[in-house]
mmCIF file of C-alpha atoms and ligand atoms in Angstrom:
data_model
loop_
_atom_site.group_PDB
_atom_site.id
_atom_site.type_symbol
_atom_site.label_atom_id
_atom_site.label_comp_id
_atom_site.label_asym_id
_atom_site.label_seq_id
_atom_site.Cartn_x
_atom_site.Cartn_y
_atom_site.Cartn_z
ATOM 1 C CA UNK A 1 0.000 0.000 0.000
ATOM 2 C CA UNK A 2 2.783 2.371 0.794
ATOM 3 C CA UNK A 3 4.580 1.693 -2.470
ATOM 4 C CA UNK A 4 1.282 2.162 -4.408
ATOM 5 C CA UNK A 5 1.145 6.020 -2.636
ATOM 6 C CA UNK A 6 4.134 6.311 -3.067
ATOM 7 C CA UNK A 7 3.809 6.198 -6.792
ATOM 8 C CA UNK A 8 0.632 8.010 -6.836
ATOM 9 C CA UNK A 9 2.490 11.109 -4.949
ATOM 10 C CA UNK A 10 6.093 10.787 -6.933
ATOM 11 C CA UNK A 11 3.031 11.017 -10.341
ATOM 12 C CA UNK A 12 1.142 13.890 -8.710
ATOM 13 C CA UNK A 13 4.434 16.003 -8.068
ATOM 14 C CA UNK A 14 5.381 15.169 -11.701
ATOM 15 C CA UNK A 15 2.002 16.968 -12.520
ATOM 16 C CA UNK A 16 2.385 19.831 -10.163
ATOM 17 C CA UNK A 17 5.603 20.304 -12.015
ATOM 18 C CA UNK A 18 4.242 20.416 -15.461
ATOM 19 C CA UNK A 19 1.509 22.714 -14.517
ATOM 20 C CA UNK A 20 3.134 25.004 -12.704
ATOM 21 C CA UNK A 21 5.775 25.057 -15.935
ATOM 22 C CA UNK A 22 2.747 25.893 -18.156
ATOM 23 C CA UNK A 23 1.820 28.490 -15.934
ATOM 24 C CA UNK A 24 4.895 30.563 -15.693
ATOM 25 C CA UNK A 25 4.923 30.339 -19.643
ATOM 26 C CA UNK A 26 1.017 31.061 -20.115
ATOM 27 C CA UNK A 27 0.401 27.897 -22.082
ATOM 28 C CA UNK A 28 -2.481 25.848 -21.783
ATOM 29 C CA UNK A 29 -2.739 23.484 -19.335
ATOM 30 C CA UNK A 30 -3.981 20.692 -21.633
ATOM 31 C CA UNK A 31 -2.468 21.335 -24.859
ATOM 32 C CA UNK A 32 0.208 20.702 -26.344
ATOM 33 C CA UNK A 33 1.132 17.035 -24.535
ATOM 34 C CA UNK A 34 4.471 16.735 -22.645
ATOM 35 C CA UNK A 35 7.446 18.506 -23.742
ATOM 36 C CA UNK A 36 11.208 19.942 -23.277
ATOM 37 C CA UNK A 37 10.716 23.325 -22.255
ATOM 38 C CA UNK A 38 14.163 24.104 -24.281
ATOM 39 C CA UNK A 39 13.769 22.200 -27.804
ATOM 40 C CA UNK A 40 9.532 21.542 -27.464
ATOM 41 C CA UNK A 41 10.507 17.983 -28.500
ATOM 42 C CA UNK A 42 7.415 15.780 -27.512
ATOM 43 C CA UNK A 43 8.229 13.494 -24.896
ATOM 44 C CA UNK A 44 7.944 10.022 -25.286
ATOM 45 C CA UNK A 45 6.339 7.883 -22.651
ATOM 46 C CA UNK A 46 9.425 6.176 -21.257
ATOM 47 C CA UNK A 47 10.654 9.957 -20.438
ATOM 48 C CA UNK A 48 7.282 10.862 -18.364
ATOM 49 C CA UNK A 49 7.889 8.027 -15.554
ATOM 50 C CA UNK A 50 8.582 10.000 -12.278
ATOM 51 C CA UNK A 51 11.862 9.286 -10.091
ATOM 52 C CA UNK A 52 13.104 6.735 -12.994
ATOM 53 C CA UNK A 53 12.958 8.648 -16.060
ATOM 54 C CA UNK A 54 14.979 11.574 -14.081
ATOM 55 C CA UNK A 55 17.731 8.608 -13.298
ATOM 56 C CA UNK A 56 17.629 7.156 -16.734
ATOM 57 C CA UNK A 57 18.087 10.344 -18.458
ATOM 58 C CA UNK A 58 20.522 11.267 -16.110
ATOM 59 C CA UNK A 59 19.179 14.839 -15.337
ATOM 60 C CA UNK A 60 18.981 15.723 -19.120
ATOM 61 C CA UNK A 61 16.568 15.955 -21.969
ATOM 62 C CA UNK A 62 17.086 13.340 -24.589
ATOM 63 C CA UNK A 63 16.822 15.325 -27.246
ATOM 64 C CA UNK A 64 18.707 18.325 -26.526
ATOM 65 C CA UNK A 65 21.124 17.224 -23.256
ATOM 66 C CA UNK A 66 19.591 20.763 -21.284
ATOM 67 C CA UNK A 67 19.459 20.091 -17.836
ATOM 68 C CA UNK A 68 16.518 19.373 -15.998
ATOM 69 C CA UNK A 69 16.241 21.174 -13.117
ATOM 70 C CA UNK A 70 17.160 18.797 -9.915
ATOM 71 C CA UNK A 71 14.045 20.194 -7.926
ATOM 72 C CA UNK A 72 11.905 18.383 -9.961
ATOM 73 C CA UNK A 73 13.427 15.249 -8.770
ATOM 74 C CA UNK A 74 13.340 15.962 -5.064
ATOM 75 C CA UNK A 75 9.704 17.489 -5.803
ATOM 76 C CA UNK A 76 8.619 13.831 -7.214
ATOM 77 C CA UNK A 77 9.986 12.092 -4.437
ATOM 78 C CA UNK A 78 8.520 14.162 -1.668
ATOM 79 C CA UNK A 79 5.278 13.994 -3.201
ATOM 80 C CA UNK A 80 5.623 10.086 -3.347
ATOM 81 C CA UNK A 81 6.924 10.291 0.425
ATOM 82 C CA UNK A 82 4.549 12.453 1.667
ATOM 83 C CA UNK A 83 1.252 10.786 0.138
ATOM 84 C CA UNK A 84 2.218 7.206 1.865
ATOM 85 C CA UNK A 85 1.087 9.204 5.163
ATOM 86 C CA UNK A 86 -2.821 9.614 3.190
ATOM 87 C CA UNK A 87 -5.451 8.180 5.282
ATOM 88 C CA UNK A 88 -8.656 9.284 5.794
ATOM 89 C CA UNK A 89 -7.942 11.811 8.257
ATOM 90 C CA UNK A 90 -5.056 13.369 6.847
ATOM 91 C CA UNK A 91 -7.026 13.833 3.450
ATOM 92 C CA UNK A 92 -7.797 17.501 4.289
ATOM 93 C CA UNK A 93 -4.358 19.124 5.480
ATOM 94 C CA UNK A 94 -2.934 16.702 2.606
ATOM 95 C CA UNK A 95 -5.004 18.502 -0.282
ATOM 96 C CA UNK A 96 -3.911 21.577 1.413
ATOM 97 C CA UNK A 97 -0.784 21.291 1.275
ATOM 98 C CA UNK A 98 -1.243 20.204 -2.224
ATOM 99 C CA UNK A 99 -2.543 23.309 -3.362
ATOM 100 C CA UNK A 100 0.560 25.301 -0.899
ATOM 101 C CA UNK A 101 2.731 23.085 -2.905
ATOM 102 C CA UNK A 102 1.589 24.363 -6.254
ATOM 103 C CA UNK A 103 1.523 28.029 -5.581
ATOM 104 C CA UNK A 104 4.983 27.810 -4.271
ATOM 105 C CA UNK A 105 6.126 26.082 -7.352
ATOM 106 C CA UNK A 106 4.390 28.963 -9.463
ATOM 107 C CA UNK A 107 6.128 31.277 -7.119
ATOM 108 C CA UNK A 108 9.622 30.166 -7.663
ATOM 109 C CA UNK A 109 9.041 30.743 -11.217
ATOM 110 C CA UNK A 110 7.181 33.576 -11.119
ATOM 111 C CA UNK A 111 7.228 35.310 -7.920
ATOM 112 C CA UNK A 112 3.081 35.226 -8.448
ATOM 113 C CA UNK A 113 0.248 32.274 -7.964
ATOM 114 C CA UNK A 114 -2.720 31.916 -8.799
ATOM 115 C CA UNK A 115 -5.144 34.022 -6.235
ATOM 116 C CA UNK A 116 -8.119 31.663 -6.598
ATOM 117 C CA UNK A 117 -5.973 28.877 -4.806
ATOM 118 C CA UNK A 118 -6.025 30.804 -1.291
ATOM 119 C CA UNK A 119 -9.594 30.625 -1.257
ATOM 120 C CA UNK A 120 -9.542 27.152 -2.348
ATOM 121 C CA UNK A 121 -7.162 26.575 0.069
ATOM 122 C CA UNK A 122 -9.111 28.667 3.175
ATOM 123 C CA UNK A 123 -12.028 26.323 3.433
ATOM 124 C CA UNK A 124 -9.521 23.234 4.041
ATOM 125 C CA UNK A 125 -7.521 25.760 6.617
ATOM 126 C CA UNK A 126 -10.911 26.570 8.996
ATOM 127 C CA UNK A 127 -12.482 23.660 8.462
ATOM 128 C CA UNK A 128 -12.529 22.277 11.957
ATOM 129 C CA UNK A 129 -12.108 25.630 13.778
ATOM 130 C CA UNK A 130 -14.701 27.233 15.882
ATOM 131 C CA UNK A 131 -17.025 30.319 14.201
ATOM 132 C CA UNK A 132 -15.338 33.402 15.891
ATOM 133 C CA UNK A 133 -12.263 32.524 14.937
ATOM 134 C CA UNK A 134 -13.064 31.804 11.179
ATOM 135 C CA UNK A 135 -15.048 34.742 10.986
ATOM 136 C CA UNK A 136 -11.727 36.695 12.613
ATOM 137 C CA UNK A 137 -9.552 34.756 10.524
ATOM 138 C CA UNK A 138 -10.870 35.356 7.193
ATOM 139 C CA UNK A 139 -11.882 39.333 7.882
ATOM 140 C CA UNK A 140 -7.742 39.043 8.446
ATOM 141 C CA UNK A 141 -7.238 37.063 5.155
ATOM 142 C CA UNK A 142 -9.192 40.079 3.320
ATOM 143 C CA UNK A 143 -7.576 42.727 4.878
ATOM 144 C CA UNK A 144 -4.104 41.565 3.548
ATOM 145 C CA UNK A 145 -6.124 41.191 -0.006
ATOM 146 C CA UNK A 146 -6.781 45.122 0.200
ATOM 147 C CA UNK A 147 -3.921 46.492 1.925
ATOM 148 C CA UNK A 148 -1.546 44.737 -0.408
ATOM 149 C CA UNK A 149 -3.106 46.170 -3.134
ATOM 150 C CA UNK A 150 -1.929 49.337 -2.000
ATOM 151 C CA UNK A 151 1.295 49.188 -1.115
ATOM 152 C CA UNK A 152 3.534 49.481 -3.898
ATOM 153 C CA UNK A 153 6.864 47.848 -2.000
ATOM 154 C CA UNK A 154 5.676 45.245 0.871
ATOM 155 C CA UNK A 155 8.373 44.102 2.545
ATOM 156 C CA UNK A 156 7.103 40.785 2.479
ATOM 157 C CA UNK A 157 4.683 39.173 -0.392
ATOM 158 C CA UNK A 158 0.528 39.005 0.063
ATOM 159 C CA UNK A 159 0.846 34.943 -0.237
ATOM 160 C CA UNK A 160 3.720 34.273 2.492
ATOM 161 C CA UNK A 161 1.615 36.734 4.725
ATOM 162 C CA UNK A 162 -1.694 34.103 3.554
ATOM 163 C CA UNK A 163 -0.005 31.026 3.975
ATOM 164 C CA UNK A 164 1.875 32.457 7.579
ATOM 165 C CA UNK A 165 -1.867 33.497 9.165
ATOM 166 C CA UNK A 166 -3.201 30.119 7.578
ATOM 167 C CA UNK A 167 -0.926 28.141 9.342
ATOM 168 C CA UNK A 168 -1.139 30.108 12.818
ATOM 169 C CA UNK A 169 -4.145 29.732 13.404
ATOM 170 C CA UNK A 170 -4.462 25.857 12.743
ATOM 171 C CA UNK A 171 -1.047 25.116 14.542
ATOM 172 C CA UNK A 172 -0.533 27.478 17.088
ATOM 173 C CA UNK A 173 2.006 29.596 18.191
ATOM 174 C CA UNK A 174 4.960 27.365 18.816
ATOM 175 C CA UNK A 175 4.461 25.200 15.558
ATOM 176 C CA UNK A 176 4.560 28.209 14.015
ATOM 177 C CA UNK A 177 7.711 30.042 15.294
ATOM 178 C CA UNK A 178 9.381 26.440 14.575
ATOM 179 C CA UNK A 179 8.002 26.024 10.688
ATOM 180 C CA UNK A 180 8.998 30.087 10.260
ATOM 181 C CA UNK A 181 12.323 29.569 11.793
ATOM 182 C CA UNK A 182 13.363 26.444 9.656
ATOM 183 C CA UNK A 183 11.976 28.604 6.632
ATOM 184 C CA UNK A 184 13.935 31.313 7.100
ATOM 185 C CA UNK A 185 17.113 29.332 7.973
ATOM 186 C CA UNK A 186 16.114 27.382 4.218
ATOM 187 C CA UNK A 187 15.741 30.997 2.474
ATOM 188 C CA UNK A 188 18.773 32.781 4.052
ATOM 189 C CA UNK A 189 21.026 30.144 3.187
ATOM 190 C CA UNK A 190 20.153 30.848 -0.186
ATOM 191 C CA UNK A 191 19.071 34.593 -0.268
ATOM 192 C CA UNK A 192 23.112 35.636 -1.480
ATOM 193 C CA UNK A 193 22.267 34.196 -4.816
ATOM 194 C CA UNK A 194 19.066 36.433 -5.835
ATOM 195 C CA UNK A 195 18.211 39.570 -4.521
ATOM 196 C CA UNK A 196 14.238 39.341 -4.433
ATOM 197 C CA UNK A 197 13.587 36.049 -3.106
ATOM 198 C CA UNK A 198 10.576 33.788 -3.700
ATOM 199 C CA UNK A 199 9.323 33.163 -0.015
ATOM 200 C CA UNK A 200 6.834 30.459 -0.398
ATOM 201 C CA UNK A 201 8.680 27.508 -1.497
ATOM 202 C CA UNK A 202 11.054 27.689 1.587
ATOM 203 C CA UNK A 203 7.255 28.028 3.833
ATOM 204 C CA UNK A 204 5.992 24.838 2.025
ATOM 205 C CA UNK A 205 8.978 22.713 2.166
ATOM 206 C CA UNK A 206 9.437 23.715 6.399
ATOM 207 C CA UNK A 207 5.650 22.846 6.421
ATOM 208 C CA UNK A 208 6.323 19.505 4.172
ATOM 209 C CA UNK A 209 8.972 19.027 6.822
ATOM 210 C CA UNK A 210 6.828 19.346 10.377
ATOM 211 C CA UNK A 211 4.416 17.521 8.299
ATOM 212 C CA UNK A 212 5.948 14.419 8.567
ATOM 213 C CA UNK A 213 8.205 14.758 11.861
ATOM 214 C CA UNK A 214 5.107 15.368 13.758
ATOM 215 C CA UNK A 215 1.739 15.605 11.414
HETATM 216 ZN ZN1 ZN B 301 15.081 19.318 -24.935
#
């Protein structure tokens, strides 16, 4: 059974991949079929296994020998790790940090996501927590919406801010500190190389971390 997830999650990061490719290039999501984002070669169905095509290939298209970027490798094996710890109770804060993982993958290509997956993502966040809060939480959700509309340099981006009240008030305070101090540790160590740094893939790989030390 755990191999079987395992697959299923190592195929699902594959996808996150791929659509989170088309979506820093604006193509469809649909069409064309697979390709290499250098030469647009079509792949062929032996190059579109996760995990073993990246080890067959050797880290490089077939066609045209361009790297393929190493995060997609360690993105289809956490996503095969993390799915053999699906049961029916961790369905919800697994889908959610499904949709984290996919906006953090747009975001390190794009420093943007999609907006429509934080409110995909909210319902899945308050699910289980009593009224007051929600309605507090979400009133705080939509004031970051409008304020960061208006500020022309924010310090820090709309979707970290999301993603940081999100998991605060489903974790508590000293989960929290502890996911925000392994993330920052993750994004200083490389902040030298860029000067604007994408945020939210350092956030969901600390969560994907705590996730499975202590779910
Ligand atoms: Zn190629």
């Amino acid at each position: 059974m755990m191999i079987i997830l395992f697959i299923y999650g190592a195929c699902l990061g594959s996808w996150l991949t791929a659509m989170a490719d088309r979506y820093a290039t604006g193509t469809s999501p649909l069409y064309p079929a697979s390709h290499c984002e250098i030469c647009q070669t079509p792949l062929a169905y032996w190059q579109l296994v996760p995990v073993v095509s990246y080890l067959v290939l050797r880290g490089r298209c077939h066609y045209c020998q361009q790297r393929i970027p190493p995060t997609t490798l360690v993105l289809e094996i956490s996503c095969g790790i993390v799915l053999t710890t699906l049961t029916l109770a961790t369905l919800r804060p697994l889908l959610w940090l499904g949709l984290w993982t996919f906006a953090a993958l747009c975001d390190a290509r794009t420093q943007t996501f999609p907006g429509w997956l934080v409110w995909l993502a909210w319902p899945l966040t308050v699910w289980a927590l009593p009224w007051p809060t929600i309605i507090l939480a979400t009133s705080g959700l939509l004031g970051i919406q409008l304020l960061w509309r208006h500020w022309p340099t924010p310090l820090i981006g709309d979707g970290d801010l999301e993603l940081i009240l999100a998991y605060a008030i489903t974790r508590g305070s000293t989960a929290t500190a502890q996911w925000l101090l392994v993330a920052s540790t993750l994004a200083l160590w490389r902040a030298r190389k860029q000067k604007r740094l994408a945020f939210l893939p350092y956030l969901v790989a600390s969560a994907v971390g705590w996730w499975l030390i202590r779910r």
